[in-house]
Coordinates of C-alpha atoms and ligand atoms in Angstrom, one line a residue:
M1 CA -28.6 -0.8 -19.6
A2 CA -25.7 -1.3 -20.1
T3 CA -24.2 -3.3 -16.8
N4 CA -22.5 -1.4 -14.4
G5 CA -19.3 -1.2 -14.1
N6 CA -19.0 0.9 -11.5
F7 CA -16.7 -1.9 -8.2
F8 CA -19.2 -0.3 -5.6
A9 CA -21.6 -1.3 -7.5
V10 CA -20.3 -4.8 -7.3
L11 CA -19.6 -4.4 -4.1
Q12 CA -22.9 -3.1 -2.5
K13 CA -24.5 -6.5 -4.5
A14 CA -21.8 -8.6 -2.1
F15 CA -23.5 -7.6 1.7
P16 CA -25.4 -9.2 3.2
K17 CA -29.6 -9.3 3.1
K18 CA -29.2 -9.7 7.1
K19 CA -28.7 -6.0 7.2
Q20 CA -28.7 -5.5 10.9
A21 CA -25.9 -7.5 11.2
P22 CA -22.8 -6.4 11.4
A23 CA -19.9 -5.2 9.4
V24 CA -17.4 -3.5 11.1
W25 CA -16.2 -4.0 14.5
A26 CA -14.4 -0.9 16.0
E27 CA -11.2 -0.2 18.3
G28 CA -13.4 1.4 21.4
G29 CA -16.8 0.3 21.1
L30 CA -18.4 1.0 17.6
T31 CA -20.0 -1.5 15.7
Y32 CA -20.8 -0.4 12.7
S33 CA -23.8 -3.0 10.6
W34 CA -23.9 -3.0 7.3
Q35 CA -26.9 -0.8 7.1
D36 CA -24.9 2.0 8.7
L37 CA -22.0 1.2 5.6
E38 CA -25.3 1.5 3.2
D39 CA -26.8 4.6 4.7
A40 CA -23.7 6.1 5.3
T41 CA -22.5 6.4 1.7
A42 CA -24.7 7.2 0.0
M43 CA -25.3 10.5 2.9
L44 CA -21.3 11.2 2.0
A45 CA -22.2 10.2 -1.6
N46 CA -25.1 12.4 -1.9
L47 CA -22.3 15.0 -0.1
I48 CA -20.7 14.8 -2.9
D49 CA -22.7 15.1 -5.7
S50 CA -24.5 18.1 -4.5
L51 CA -20.7 19.9 -5.1
N52 CA -21.5 19.3 -8.7
L53 CA -18.2 18.2 -9.6
P54 CA -17.5 17.1 -13.8
A55 CA -17.0 13.2 -13.5
G56 CA -13.7 11.5 -12.2
S57 CA -12.9 14.3 -10.4
R58 CA -10.1 13.2 -7.4
I59 CA -11.2 13.8 -4.0
A60 CA -7.5 13.2 -2.1
V61 CA -8.2 12.2 2.3
Q62 CA -4.6 12.9 4.3
V63 CA -6.9 12.2 6.9
D64 CA -5.9 8.8 10.1
K65 CA -7.3 5.3 9.9
S66 CA -11.3 5.9 10.9
V67 CA -14.3 3.3 9.6
E68 CA -15.6 7.1 8.2
T69 CA -12.8 6.9 5.7
L70 CA -14.0 3.5 4.4
M71 CA -16.5 5.4 3.9
L72 CA -15.4 8.4 2.4
Y73 CA -13.0 6.4 0.3
L74 CA -16.9 4.0 -1.2
A75 CA -18.4 7.0 -0.9
T76 CA -16.3 7.7 -3.7
L77 CA -16.4 5.0 -6.0
R78 CA -20.2 5.1 -5.5
A79 CA -20.4 8.7 -6.3
G80 CA -18.5 8.0 -10.0
H81 CA -15.0 10.5 -8.8
V82 CA -12.4 8.9 -8.4
F83 CA -9.8 8.5 -5.4
L84 CA -6.4 9.5 -4.2
P85 CA -5.8 9.0 -0.8
L86 CA -2.1 10.2 0.7
N87 CA 0.0 8.4 3.5
T88 CA -1.1 10.7 7.4
A89 CA 3.0 11.2 6.7
Y90 CA 3.7 12.8 4.1
Q91 CA 4.1 16.8 5.1
S92 CA 3.5 20.1 2.9
S93 CA 6.2 19.8 -0.2
E94 CA 4.9 16.3 -0.2
I95 CA 1.3 17.0 -0.5
D96 CA 2.1 20.3 -2.7
Y97 CA 2.5 17.9 -5.1
F98 CA 0.5 16.0 -4.8
L99 CA -2.4 18.3 -4.9
G100 CA -0.4 20.9 -8.1
N101 CA -0.7 17.5 -10.1
A102 CA -3.4 15.3 -8.9
S103 CA -5.6 19.2 -9.6
P104 CA -8.1 17.4 -7.0
A105 CA -11.6 18.9 -6.5
V106 CA -12.0 18.5 -3.3
V107 CA -9.4 17.5 -0.5
V108 CA -9.6 16.0 3.2
C109 CA -7.7 16.7 5.7
S110 CA -7.5 16.1 9.2
P111 CA -8.7 19.1 11.3
S112 CA -5.4 19.5 12.6
N113 CA -4.3 19.7 9.7
F114 CA -6.4 22.0 8.3
G115 CA -4.8 25.8 8.0
W116 CA -1.5 24.2 6.3
V117 CA -3.2 22.0 3.9
S118 CA -6.1 24.3 3.4
K119 CA -3.3 27.1 1.9
I120 CA -1.9 24.6 -0.3
A121 CA -4.4 23.4 -1.7
F122 CA -6.2 26.8 -2.5
K123 CA -2.7 27.4 -3.7
N124 CA -4.0 24.5 -6.1
K125 CA -7.7 25.8 -6.4
V126 CA -8.7 23.1 -4.8
S127 CA -12.5 24.2 -4.5
H128 CA -13.3 22.7 -1.6
V129 CA -11.9 21.8 1.7
F130 CA -12.5 19.2 4.5
T131 CA -11.4 17.7 7.9
L132 CA -12.1 14.7 9.1
D133 CA -10.9 13.6 12.4
D134 CA -10.5 8.7 13.6
N135 CA -13.4 10.2 16.1
R136 CA -16.3 11.4 13.4
Q137 CA -15.6 14.6 13.6
G138 CA -14.9 17.8 11.4
T139 CA -17.0 20.0 8.4
L140 CA -17.2 16.5 6.4
L141 CA -19.7 14.4 8.1
D142 CA -21.3 17.5 9.9
R143 CA -22.0 18.5 6.1
A144 CA -23.3 14.7 5.5
A145 CA -24.8 14.6 8.0
L146 CA -27.8 17.0 6.1
C147 CA -27.9 15.2 3.1
S148 CA -30.5 11.5 2.8
R149 CA -30.0 8.8 2.9
S150 CA -31.5 7.7 -0.5
H151 CA -28.6 7.1 -3.1
T152 CA -28.4 5.3 -6.4
P153 CA -25.0 4.8 -7.6
A154 CA -23.6 6.6 -10.1
V155 CA -23.3 4.6 -13.5
V156 CA -19.5 4.2 -15.1
A157 CA -17.2 2.2 -17.2
A158 CA -16.0 -0.9 -16.8
D159 CA -12.3 1.4 -17.1
A160 CA -13.5 4.4 -15.9
L161 CA -10.7 5.8 -13.1
A162 CA -11.8 5.1 -10.1
V163 CA -8.4 5.4 -7.9
I164 CA -5.3 7.1 -8.1
I165 CA -2.3 6.1 -5.7
Y166 CA 1.2 7.3 -5.8
T167 CA 4.2 6.1 -5.7
S168 CA 7.0 7.3 -6.4
G169 CA 10.4 6.5 -9.0
T170 CA 13.7 6.1 -9.2
T171 CA 14.2 9.1 -10.7
G172 CA 12.4 12.3 -10.6
R173 CA 8.5 12.8 -8.5
S174 CA 6.2 10.5 -7.1
K175 CA 4.0 9.0 -10.7
G176 CA 0.4 8.1 -10.0
A177 CA -0.9 4.4 -10.9
M178 CA -4.1 5.0 -12.7
L179 CA -6.6 2.5 -12.1
S180 CA -10.3 1.5 -13.2
H181 CA -13.3 0.1 -11.2
Q182 CA -12.4 -3.2 -13.8
N183 CA -8.5 -3.0 -12.5
I184 CA -9.5 -4.2 -8.9
A185 CA -12.5 -5.7 -9.6
S186 CA -11.3 -7.9 -10.6
N187 CA -8.7 -8.4 -8.6
A188 CA -10.7 -8.6 -5.6
E189 CA -12.4 -11.1 -6.9
T190 CA -9.8 -13.0 -8.3
L191 CA -8.3 -12.9 -5.0
K192 CA -11.8 -14.1 -3.3
D193 CA -11.8 -16.8 -4.6
Y194 CA -8.1 -18.0 -4.4
W195 CA -7.9 -17.1 -1.2
N196 CA -11.7 -19.6 -0.3
W197 CA -13.1 -16.5 1.8
Q198 CA -15.4 -18.1 4.2
A199 CA -18.9 -17.5 5.7
D200 CA -17.5 -17.3 8.6
D201 CA -15.0 -15.0 7.6
V202 CA -13.7 -12.4 10.2
L203 CA -11.0 -10.1 9.1
I204 CA -8.3 -8.6 11.6
H205 CA -7.6 -5.0 10.1
A206 CA -4.6 -3.9 11.1
L207 CA -3.5 -1.7 8.1
P208 CA -3.1 2.2 7.3
I209 CA -5.7 2.1 4.4
F210 CA -3.5 4.4 1.8
H211 CA -1.8 1.9 0.0
V212 CA -3.3 -0.9 -1.4
H213 CA -2.6 -3.8 0.6
G214 CA -5.0 -2.4 3.6
L215 CA -6.4 -0.6 0.7
F216 CA -8.3 -3.4 -2.0
V217 CA -6.3 -6.3 -0.8
A218 CA -8.1 -6.5 3.1
I219 CA -10.9 -4.0 2.2
H220 CA -11.7 -5.5 -1.1
G221 CA -11.9 -9.0 0.6
A222 CA -14.0 -9.0 3.6
L223 CA -17.0 -6.6 1.7
L224 CA -17.1 -8.7 -1.4
N225 CA -17.1 -11.7 1.3
G226 CA -20.1 -9.8 3.3
S227 CA -17.3 -11.0 5.5
P228 CA -17.1 -8.5 9.1
M229 CA -14.2 -6.3 9.8
I230 CA -12.1 -5.7 14.0
W231 CA -11.0 -2.8 13.4
M232 CA -7.8 -1.6 14.3
N233 CA -7.5 2.5 13.6
K234 CA -3.4 1.7 14.7
F235 CA -1.4 -1.4 14.2
D236 CA -0.9 -3.0 18.2
P237 CA 0.5 -6.2 18.4
K238 CA -0.6 -7.7 21.6
R239 CA -4.6 -6.1 20.6
S240 CA -4.2 -8.1 17.3
I241 CA -2.8 -11.5 19.3
E242 CA -5.9 -10.8 21.6
H243 CA -8.3 -10.1 18.5
M244 CA -7.9 -13.4 17.0
A245 CA -9.7 -15.1 19.4
K246 CA -12.8 -14.0 17.1
G247 CA -10.9 -13.0 13.9
T248 CA -10.3 -15.6 11.5
V249 CA -8.2 -13.7 9.2
F250 CA -5.1 -11.2 9.5
M251 CA -2.9 -9.1 5.9
G252 CA 0.1 -7.5 7.1
V253 CA 3.3 -6.7 6.3
P254 CA 7.0 -8.3 7.4
T255 CA 7.1 -5.8 10.0
L256 CA 3.7 -6.2 12.0
Y257 CA 4.7 -10.2 12.2
T258 CA 8.0 -10.0 13.9
R259 CA 6.4 -8.0 15.7
M260 CA 3.9 -10.0 17.1
L261 CA 6.4 -12.9 17.1
A262 CA 8.3 -11.0 20.2
E263 CA 4.3 -11.4 22.1
S264 CA 4.7 -14.1 25.1
A265 CA 1.3 -14.4 23.5
L266 CA 1.6 -15.6 20.7
N267 CA 0.9 -19.3 20.6
K268 CA -1.6 -21.5 19.1
A269 CA -4.3 -21.7 21.6
A270 CA -4.3 -17.6 20.4
T271 CA -4.5 -18.2 17.3
A272 CA -6.5 -21.4 16.9
N273 CA -9.5 -20.4 15.8
M274 CA -8.1 -17.7 12.6
R275 CA -8.1 -19.7 9.0
L276 CA -5.2 -17.4 7.0
F277 CA -2.4 -15.7 7.9
I278 CA -1.4 -13.1 4.1
S279 CA 1.8 -11.3 4.4
G280 CA 3.4 -9.4 1.7
S281 CA 4.7 -5.5 0.2
A282 CA 8.1 -6.3 1.7
P283 CA 10.1 -9.6 1.7
M284 CA 9.3 -12.1 4.2
L285 CA 12.7 -14.3 6.0
A286 CA 12.2 -18.0 6.1
E287 CA 13.2 -17.3 9.3
T288 CA 10.4 -15.1 10.3
H289 CA 8.2 -17.7 7.9
A290 CA 9.1 -20.3 9.9
A291 CA 9.1 -19.0 13.5
W292 CA 5.6 -18.1 12.8
K293 CA 4.4 -22.0 11.7
D294 CA 6.4 -23.0 14.9
A295 CA 4.9 -20.4 17.1
T296 CA 1.5 -21.5 15.4
G297 CA 1.4 -24.2 13.6
H298 CA 0.0 -21.8 11.0
A299 CA 1.8 -21.2 7.3
I300 CA 2.0 -17.8 6.2
L301 CA 0.8 -17.5 3.0
E302 CA 2.9 -15.0 1.0
R303 CA 1.9 -13.0 -2.0
Y304 CA 3.6 -10.2 -4.4
G305 CA 2.3 -7.3 -6.1
M306 CA 3.1 -3.5 -6.3
S307 CA 0.4 -0.2 -6.5
E308 CA 0.3 0.0 -11.1
T309 CA -1.3 -4.4 -10.3
A310 CA -2.6 -5.0 -6.9
M311 CA -1.3 -8.8 -6.5
L312 CA 0.1 -11.0 -8.8
T313 CA 0.7 -13.9 -7.2
S314 CA 0.0 -15.4 -4.0
N315 CA 1.1 -19.0 -2.3
P316 CA -2.0 -21.6 -2.7
C317 CA -4.9 -21.1 0.1
T318 CA -5.9 -24.1 -1.2
P319 CA -4.5 -26.9 -3.6
D320 CA -4.0 -25.2 -7.0
A321 CA -5.5 -27.3 -9.8
R322 CA -2.9 -25.8 -12.1
F323 CA 0.1 -26.6 -10.8
N324 CA 0.3 -30.1 -9.9
G325 CA -2.3 -29.6 -6.9
L326 CA 0.6 -28.2 -4.8
S327 CA -0.7 -26.5 -1.9
E328 CA 3.0 -25.8 0.1
R329 CA 2.7 -22.3 0.8
R330 CA 7.1 -22.2 0.3
G331 CA 8.6 -19.4 3.3
G332 CA 10.9 -17.2 0.4
T333 CA 8.0 -17.3 -2.4
V334 CA 5.8 -15.3 -3.3
G335 CA 4.1 -18.4 -5.1
F336 CA 2.3 -19.3 -8.2
P337 CA 0.5 -16.9 -10.4
L338 CA -2.6 -15.4 -10.0
P339 CA -5.1 -16.3 -12.3
G340 CA -5.8 -14.2 -15.7
V341 CA -2.2 -13.0 -14.6
L342 CA 0.9 -13.8 -17.0
L343 CA 3.8 -13.8 -15.2
R344 CA 6.7 -13.8 -17.2
V345 CA 11.2 -14.1 -16.5
V346 CA 13.1 -12.1 -18.4
D347 CA 16.4 -11.4 -20.2
D348 CA 18.1 -7.4 -20.7
A349 CA 16.3 -7.5 -24.5
N350 CA 12.5 -8.9 -23.1
K351 CA 13.5 -12.4 -23.8
P352 CA 11.8 -14.8 -21.8
L353 CA 13.9 -17.2 -19.8
P354 CA 13.6 -20.9 -19.1
A355 CA 12.6 -21.9 -16.3
G356 CA 14.4 -21.3 -12.3
E357 CA 16.8 -19.1 -14.2
I358 CA 16.9 -15.7 -13.2
G359 CA 15.3 -11.4 -14.6
G360 CA 13.4 -9.4 -15.0
I361 CA 9.7 -10.1 -14.1
Q362 CA 7.3 -9.0 -16.2
V363 CA 3.3 -8.9 -16.3
K364 CA 0.3 -8.7 -17.9
G365 CA -3.6 -8.9 -17.0
P366 CA -6.7 -7.3 -16.3
N367 CA -5.7 -5.9 -12.7
V368 CA -2.4 -4.3 -14.7
F369 CA -3.1 -0.1 -14.3
M370 CA -4.5 2.2 -17.0
G371 CA -0.9 4.0 -16.6
Y372 CA 0.4 7.2 -14.6
W373 CA -1.9 9.9 -14.3
Q374 CA -0.4 13.0 -16.9
M375 CA 2.9 10.8 -17.7
P376 CA 2.4 9.0 -21.1
E377 CA 6.1 8.4 -22.0
K378 CA 6.6 7.1 -18.5
T379 CA 3.9 4.7 -18.7
A380 CA 4.9 4.1 -22.6
E381 CA 8.3 3.5 -20.7
E382 CA 7.2 0.6 -18.1
F383 CA 5.5 -1.8 -21.6
T384 CA 7.0 -3.6 -23.4
S385 CA 6.0 -3.7 -27.1
D386 CA 3.8 -6.7 -26.5
G387 CA 2.1 -5.2 -23.6
F388 CA 3.7 -6.5 -20.1
F389 CA 4.8 -4.1 -17.2
K390 CA 7.9 -4.7 -16.1
T391 CA 7.4 -4.4 -12.9
G392 CA 11.3 -3.3 -11.7
D393 CA 11.5 -6.5 -10.1
V394 CA 13.8 -9.3 -10.4
G395 CA 12.8 -12.8 -9.9
Q396 CA 12.8 -16.7 -11.0
Q397 CA 10.1 -19.6 -11.5
A398 CA 11.0 -22.7 -10.9
A399 CA 9.4 -26.1 -12.8
D400 CA 7.9 -26.3 -9.9
G401 CA 5.7 -23.2 -10.7
Y402 CA 6.5 -21.2 -7.4
V403 CA 7.7 -17.9 -8.2
T404 CA 11.1 -16.4 -6.4
I405 CA 11.7 -12.3 -6.1
V406 CA 15.4 -12.6 -5.0
G407 CA 15.6 -8.2 -5.9
R408 CA 15.6 -5.5 -7.3
S409 CA 16.2 -3.8 -10.8
K410 CA 15.0 -0.4 -9.4
D411 CA 16.9 1.6 -6.9
L412 CA 14.4 1.3 -4.0
I413 CA 14.3 0.6 0.0
I414 CA 11.3 -1.0 1.2
S415 CA 10.8 -0.2 4.8
G416 CA 8.5 -1.8 6.9
G417 CA 5.7 -2.1 3.7
Y418 CA 6.5 1.5 2.6
N419 CA 8.8 2.5 -0.1
V420 CA 11.5 5.7 -0.3
Y421 CA 13.0 5.6 -3.4
P422 CA 16.9 6.7 -2.7
A423 CA 16.8 9.1 -5.2
E424 CA 14.1 11.7 -4.1
I425 CA 16.2 11.3 -0.8
E426 CA 20.3 12.1 -2.4
S427 CA 18.1 15.2 -4.2
F428 CA 17.6 16.7 -1.2
I429 CA 20.3 16.6 1.2
N430 CA 22.5 17.6 -2.2
N431 CA 20.4 20.8 -1.9
L432 CA 21.2 21.6 1.0
D433 CA 24.0 24.2 2.2
G434 CA 27.8 22.8 2.0
V435 CA 26.6 19.5 0.4
V436 CA 28.4 18.5 -2.7
E437 CA 26.6 14.7 -3.1
S438 CA 25.5 12.0 -1.4
A439 CA 24.4 8.8 -1.9
V440 CA 20.8 6.7 0.1
V441 CA 21.4 2.8 0.7
G442 CA 19.3 -0.1 2.6
V443 CA 20.4 -1.5 4.8
P444 CA 18.3 -4.8 7.2
H445 CA 17.2 -4.0 9.6
P446 CA 15.0 -6.8 12.8
D447 CA 12.1 -4.6 13.3
F448 CA 11.6 -2.6 9.4
G449 CA 13.4 -5.8 7.7
E450 CA 15.4 -2.9 5.9
V451 CA 16.5 1.2 6.5
G452 CA 17.7 4.0 4.3
V453 CA 22.2 5.0 5.3
A454 CA 23.2 7.9 4.0
A455 CA 25.9 8.7 2.9
V456 CA 27.7 12.7 2.6
V457 CA 29.7 14.3 0.8
L458 CA 30.5 18.1 2.5
K459 CA 31.8 21.6 0.1
P460 CA 34.9 21.6 0.8
G461 CA 35.5 23.6 4.6
S462 CA 31.7 23.1 5.6
V463 CA 30.9 22.0 9.1
V464 CA 27.7 19.9 8.5
S465 CA 26.6 17.1 11.5
P466 CA 25.0 14.1 10.0
D467 CA 22.6 14.8 12.6
S468 CA 21.3 18.3 10.9
V469 CA 21.5 16.2 8.0
L470 CA 19.1 13.2 9.0
Q471 CA 17.5 16.8 11.0
A472 CA 16.6 18.8 7.7
I473 CA 15.5 15.5 5.8
K474 CA 13.0 15.1 9.2
T475 CA 11.2 18.6 8.3
Q476 CA 10.1 18.1 4.4
M477 CA 9.9 14.5 4.3
A478 CA 7.5 11.9 5.7
N479 CA 9.1 10.2 8.4
F480 CA 9.8 7.2 7.5
K481 CA 11.6 8.2 4.3
V482 CA 14.4 9.7 7.0
P483 CA 17.8 6.9 7.2
K484 CA 17.7 5.7 10.1
Y485 CA 22.1 6.8 10.1
C486 CA 24.2 9.5 8.4
E487 CA 28.1 9.3 7.8
V488 CA 30.2 12.4 6.5
L489 CA 32.5 10.7 3.8
D490 CA 35.7 12.4 2.3
A491 CA 34.6 11.2 -1.2
L492 CA 31.8 8.2 -2.3
P493 CA 33.2 5.1 -3.2
R494 CA 33.0 5.2 -7.3
N495 CA 34.2 2.2 -9.5
I496 CA 36.4 2.8 -13.0
M497 CA 33.4 4.5 -14.5
G498 CA 32.9 6.8 -12.2
K499 CA 29.7 5.3 -10.4
V500 CA 28.3 5.2 -7.3
Q501 CA 29.7 2.0 -5.5
K502 CA 26.1 1.1 -3.6
N503 CA 26.9 -2.7 -3.5
V504 CA 30.0 -0.8 -1.3
L505 CA 28.2 1.5 0.9
R506 CA 26.0 -1.3 1.7
D507 CA 28.1 -3.6 3.0
A508 CA 29.8 -1.4 4.6
H509 CA 26.1 -1.0 7.0
S510 CA 24.4 -4.1 6.6
N511 CA 25.7 -5.1 10.3
R512 CA 25.4 -1.8 11.5
F513 CA 21.1 -2.8 13.3
L514 CA 21.6 -6.2 13.8
T515 CA 23.0 -8.0 16.7
Ligands
MCA601 C1 7.4 4.2 11.6 N1 8.5 4.5 10.5 C2 9.5 4.2 10.4 C3 8.3 3.2 10.2 N2 7.1 3.1 10.3 N3 11.0 4.2 10.0 C4 11.4 3.3 8.5 N4 9.6 3.2 7.8 C5 8.3 2.7 8.3 N5 8.1 1.7 7.9 C6 9.5 5.2 11.6 C7 8.5 6.4 12.5 O1 8.3 7.7 12.0 C8 9.4 6.3 13.9 O2 10.7 7.5 14.3 C9 10.0 5.4 14.2 O3 10.4 4.6 12.7 C10 9.1 4.3 15.2 O4 7.9 4.5 14.9 P1 6.9 3.4 15.6 O5 5.8 4.1 16.3 O6 7.9 1.4 15.6 O7 6.2 3.0 14.3 P2 4.8 2.6 14.2 O8 4.4 4.4 13.9 O9 4.2 1.7 14.8 O10 4.3 2.1 12.1 C11 5.5 1.0 12.1 C12 4.5 -0.2 11.2 C13 3.5 0.9 10.5 C14 3.0 -0.3 11.7 C15 5.2 -0.8 10.7 O11 5.2 1.4 9.1 C16 3.3 0.0 8.9 O12 2.0 -0.1 9.0 N6 3.4 -0.8 7.4 C17 2.8 -0.8 7.1 C18 3.3 -0.3 6.2 C19 2.2 -0.4 3.9 O13 0.9 -0.7 4.8 N7 2.8 -1.0 2.8 C20 1.6 -1.5 2.3 C21 1.9 -0.7 0.4 P3 11.0 8.8 14.9 O14 10.3 8.7 16.5 O15 11.8 9.1 13.7 O16 9.6 10.1 14.3 S1 1.4 -1.4 -0.3 C22 2.2 -2.0 -1.2 O17 3.8 -2.5 -1.2 C23 2.3 -3.1 -2.7 C24 0.7 -2.9 -3.5 C25 1.7 -3.9 -1.8 O18 2.4 -6.0 -2.0 O19 1.0 -4.1 -0.6
AMP602 P1 4.8 -0.3 -3.9 O1 5.5 0.4 -4.8 O2 4.4 0.2 -2.6 O3 3.4 -1.0 -4.9 O4 5.6 -1.8 -4.1 C1 5.5 -3.0 -4.9 C2 6.7 -3.0 -4.9 O5 6.5 -4.4 -3.5 C3 6.9 -4.8 -6.0 O6 7.4 -4.0 -6.8 C4 7.5 -5.6 -4.8 O7 9.1 -4.4 -5.0 C5 7.5 -5.3 -3.2 N1 6.7 -6.5 -2.6 C6 5.3 -6.6 -2.9 N2 5.3 -7.6 -2.2 C7 6.0 -8.4 -2.4 C8 6.4 -9.3 -2.2 N3 5.3 -10.4 -0.8 N4 8.0 -10.3 -1.6 C9 9.0 -9.1 -1.8 N5 8.7 -8.2 -2.8 C10 7.6 -8.0 -3.1

């Protein structure tokens, strides 16, 4: 029989032989052993099996982070279905879109959201709605408790769909990036090797698990290495530093690092047990990289990736033989293409550029996704005729191999590691009563790296305050999408072609949040 392509089966093989050893230490005191992980994922997978869902059914999950959410993710793979994580900040109109677009068979939500989520779910013909909170309560675990602890992982092809991650687009609504078992397995295996995971590693897990960074990069690394995790349901800078006495690996977006840098407890002694600090999801300022080195003696390893591709490049962990044995973790760069990833920098005609020249970044590799869920035209647009994926990021690769991201061709704001597409906010503002048009730009912010600022033009005679615009967005959209400032203008700045000059707006507000 052909080998099982199910990524859960790959992870399960990597679970340590000592089943009673700790797999997860949760803040609050609970310890979960590898046997607990085995049993709980079996029970949840048996519950999923008992629903008799068609193969490849989507299981949409919008719940607070907990170890049980991790179990649910693993159980979904184990049962051969498709995990669809949703940011807990999403509100009803956003959830309505995702459920309508993905047609999940199962929705799992927080008990406190059951009222509104179940209405939207039933409207979208979802057959099963379960609840799960971050304290092991809810109908999901009540039902799973009745199921057997024995379960054989479903046999699936390596190229079967495993996870859908929604990512917003420069135009229109979000697109579901489809990742196969093989996509996530190949990336996890590459990173296990490249980041030199050690037998005694302990991961401090501080990120949310509804995006690639916390869900794939962090969790897969630890599980594939059979390493325990210190599990934080919510990031806290003080407690993260305390955990470093026991932990060895930390992964975060730059905001997590700047918040920890502000703590007096951060010093060389507090981080002496740590082996590796990894940053990604947003650009880390070279100053932050240098400040961290100063405070702790550790050089943060920055890497670069996307929901569509998982990880693409990384600074070296140990000397990289492919690049003359270079081992420097160079601040302001995202390092080398990972083994197996082809990366090229091209001009507007897709022609590869020489080293050092700036252009569009395109990639190819076993980690690159299967396409956007039910959007074949969008998928085709994003690939070149020779099979490279257009990242929408602009950068250069130096002669010695280091890749630097210098900007984005996509109109995107990355705020505290979350992506905000101005087009989505602008279209919402433009539909408000009394508004003619708007423009949303990203400007530097000391905590979130970048935040949105909105400029709004009103219809003659209408009275709309900037605060009411922000308030209206807040009631309908995830909180991280709400611009941090809004102004009313007589007209948007335009060039002679009539195109809105977002750079003029960005310049006008570039110091708004900086001291
Ligand atoms: C919270 N707020 C934000 C953000 N987070 N505003 C802008 N950007 C944000 N990221 C809002 C809150 O709604 C609140 O507004 C106010 O800011 C203060 O909230 P605060 O309590 O400080 O926030 P927090 O709960 O502490 O969250 C900050 C955070 C969080 C811990 C930095 O944003 C976070 O966990 N970010 C990580 C995101 C991540 O994992 N990204 C990976 C994506 P109000 O008071 O008005 O309600 S995966 C990816 O990008 C690719 C593939 C990759 O390469 O990894
Ligand atoms: P997402 O849609 O959440 O997958 O975000 C992916 C985008 O985040 C990439 O296309 C980049 O623009 C950005 N990104 C991720 N890691 C880095 C990094 N280390 N430096 C700069 N940008 C990054």
